[in-house]
């Protein structure tokens, strides 16, 4: 299980090779990452097909934080998994949904909630060792 960490690694090859080695046949790697389209929108949009470092500014409780991660096209995500010996079992573009409790929560920004439910933010993948 790797939740929202793989996009901080430039070259997935050594990691995926080692995960493949550690898993038994039929074992699963489940991970989430920032959706590739978000990285594309944050990039200079010069070449969708390359892996590149992108920078974001986040507001973390009133403190401005600079975050860097690697964006990659979908073909790089799934190609790296296939080359390491995984088959793709599940791909999801999740929505978090909305409940009356969430909508009435003063800490939940209604615009953020709308955005999370109408735009691609994350990609969930389950890949199985062959």
Short mmCIF file of C-alpha atoms in Angstrom, two decimals, residues 2-119:
data_model
loop_
_atom_site.label_atom_id
_atom_site.label_comp_id
_atom_site.label_asym_id
_atom_site.label_seq_id
_atom_site.Cartn_x
_atom_site.Cartn_y
_atom_site.Cartn_z
CA UNK A 2 1.43 3.36 -1.03
CA UNK A 3 -0.87 6.33 -0.59
CA UNK A 4 0.11 9.59 -2.29
CA UNK A 5 3.87 8.96 -2.23
CA UNK A 6 4.94 7.64 -5.63
CA UNK A 7 4.72 11.04 -7.30
CA UNK A 8 7.68 12.14 -5.15
CA UNK A 9 9.93 9.55 -6.83
CA UNK A 10 11.41 10.41 -10.22
CA UNK A 11 12.44 6.93 -11.38
CA UNK A 12 10.00 4.18 -10.43
CA UNK A 13 12.01 1.36 -11.99
CA UNK A 14 14.13 0.30 -8.96
CA UNK A 15 11.18 0.62 -6.56
CA UNK A 16 8.75 -1.34 -8.72
CA UNK A 17 11.35 -4.03 -9.41
CA UNK A 18 11.90 -4.45 -5.66
CA UNK A 19 8.18 -4.48 -4.87
CA UNK A 20 7.68 -7.11 -7.56
CA UNK A 21 10.50 -9.18 -6.03
CA UNK A 22 8.97 -8.94 -2.53
CA UNK A 23 5.42 -9.85 -3.52
CA UNK A 24 4.37 -13.43 -4.13
CA UNK A 25 2.61 -14.20 -7.43
CA UNK A 26 -0.91 -12.82 -7.14
CA UNK A 27 0.17 -10.27 -4.50
CA UNK A 28 -1.11 -6.75 -5.02
CA UNK A 29 0.41 -3.31 -5.00
CA UNK A 30 -2.28 -0.75 -4.19
CA UNK A 31 -1.42 2.92 -4.53
CA UNK A 32 -2.78 6.38 -5.08
CA UNK A 33 -1.14 9.37 -6.68
CA UNK A 34 -2.02 12.80 -7.94
CA UNK A 35 -4.01 12.50 -11.13
CA UNK A 36 -1.76 13.04 -14.18
CA UNK A 37 -3.98 15.80 -15.52
CA UNK A 38 -3.38 17.90 -12.39
CA UNK A 39 0.36 17.71 -12.90
CA UNK A 40 -0.09 18.63 -16.54
CA UNK A 41 -2.12 21.70 -15.56
CA UNK A 42 0.60 22.74 -13.08
CA UNK A 43 3.41 22.21 -15.60
CA UNK A 44 4.59 24.49 -18.36
CA UNK A 45 2.62 22.20 -20.71
CA UNK A 46 5.49 21.86 -23.12
CA UNK A 47 5.58 18.06 -23.36
CA UNK A 48 2.85 15.91 -21.81
CA UNK A 49 4.80 12.72 -22.54
CA UNK A 50 7.78 13.37 -20.28
CA UNK A 51 8.25 12.92 -16.56
CA UNK A 52 8.97 16.30 -15.02
CA UNK A 53 9.32 18.01 -11.66
CA UNK A 54 6.47 20.39 -10.84
CA UNK A 55 6.09 22.86 -7.99
CA UNK A 56 2.94 23.83 -6.08
CA UNK A 57 2.29 26.39 -3.37
CA UNK A 58 0.03 25.12 -0.60
CA UNK A 59 -1.59 27.03 2.24
CA UNK A 60 -1.00 24.85 5.30
CA UNK A 61 -2.92 26.50 8.13
CA UNK A 62 -1.89 29.98 7.06
CA UNK A 63 1.69 28.98 6.25
CA UNK A 64 2.77 28.94 2.60
CA UNK A 65 4.45 25.63 1.76
CA UNK A 66 6.27 24.78 -1.45
CA UNK A 67 5.72 21.19 -2.57
CA UNK A 68 7.50 19.46 -5.43
CA UNK A 69 6.53 16.23 -7.12
CA UNK A 70 7.00 14.45 -10.43
CA UNK A 71 4.19 14.40 -12.89
CA UNK A 72 4.06 11.65 -15.46
CA UNK A 73 1.69 10.76 -18.25
CA UNK A 74 -0.67 7.81 -17.89
CA UNK A 75 1.48 5.79 -20.26
CA UNK A 76 4.47 6.20 -17.93
CA UNK A 77 2.43 5.11 -14.90
CA UNK A 78 1.09 1.95 -16.52
CA UNK A 79 4.14 1.24 -18.66
CA UNK A 80 6.41 1.18 -15.60
CA UNK A 81 4.06 -1.25 -13.85
CA UNK A 82 3.93 -3.58 -16.87
CA UNK A 83 7.71 -3.52 -17.34
CA UNK A 84 8.14 -4.49 -13.67
CA UNK A 85 5.88 -7.52 -14.16
CA UNK A 86 2.56 -6.24 -12.83
CA UNK A 87 -0.84 -6.47 -14.46
CA UNK A 88 -3.33 -3.69 -13.88
CA UNK A 89 -6.32 -4.94 -11.93
CA UNK A 90 -8.21 -1.75 -10.96
CA UNK A 91 -7.99 1.93 -11.88
CA UNK A 92 -10.26 4.45 -10.18
CA UNK A 93 -10.64 8.21 -10.34
CA UNK A 94 -12.35 8.67 -6.96
CA UNK A 95 -14.84 11.23 -5.84
CA UNK A 96 -15.20 11.82 -2.13
CA UNK A 97 -18.95 12.33 -2.29
CA UNK A 98 -20.91 14.70 -0.13
CA UNK A 99 -23.04 14.29 2.95
CA UNK A 100 -25.17 16.85 4.80
CA UNK A 101 -22.63 16.66 7.65
CA UNK A 102 -19.76 17.51 5.29
CA UNK A 103 -21.70 20.34 3.69
CA UNK A 104 -22.61 21.86 7.08
CA UNK A 105 -19.08 21.46 8.51
CA UNK A 106 -17.69 24.96 8.94
CA UNK A 107 -14.15 23.65 8.36
CA UNK A 108 -15.01 22.12 4.97
CA UNK A 109 -14.62 24.67 2.22
CA UNK A 110 -17.70 24.20 -0.01
CA UNK A 111 -15.74 25.18 -3.11
CA UNK A 112 -13.06 22.60 -2.29
CA UNK A 113 -15.74 19.95 -1.78
CA UNK A 114 -17.30 20.83 -5.15
CA UNK A 115 -13.89 20.75 -6.84
CA UNK A 116 -12.97 17.36 -5.35
CA UNK A 117 -16.22 15.91 -6.66
CA UNK A 118 -16.13 17.39 -10.16
CA UNK A 119 -12.47 17.32 -11.22
#
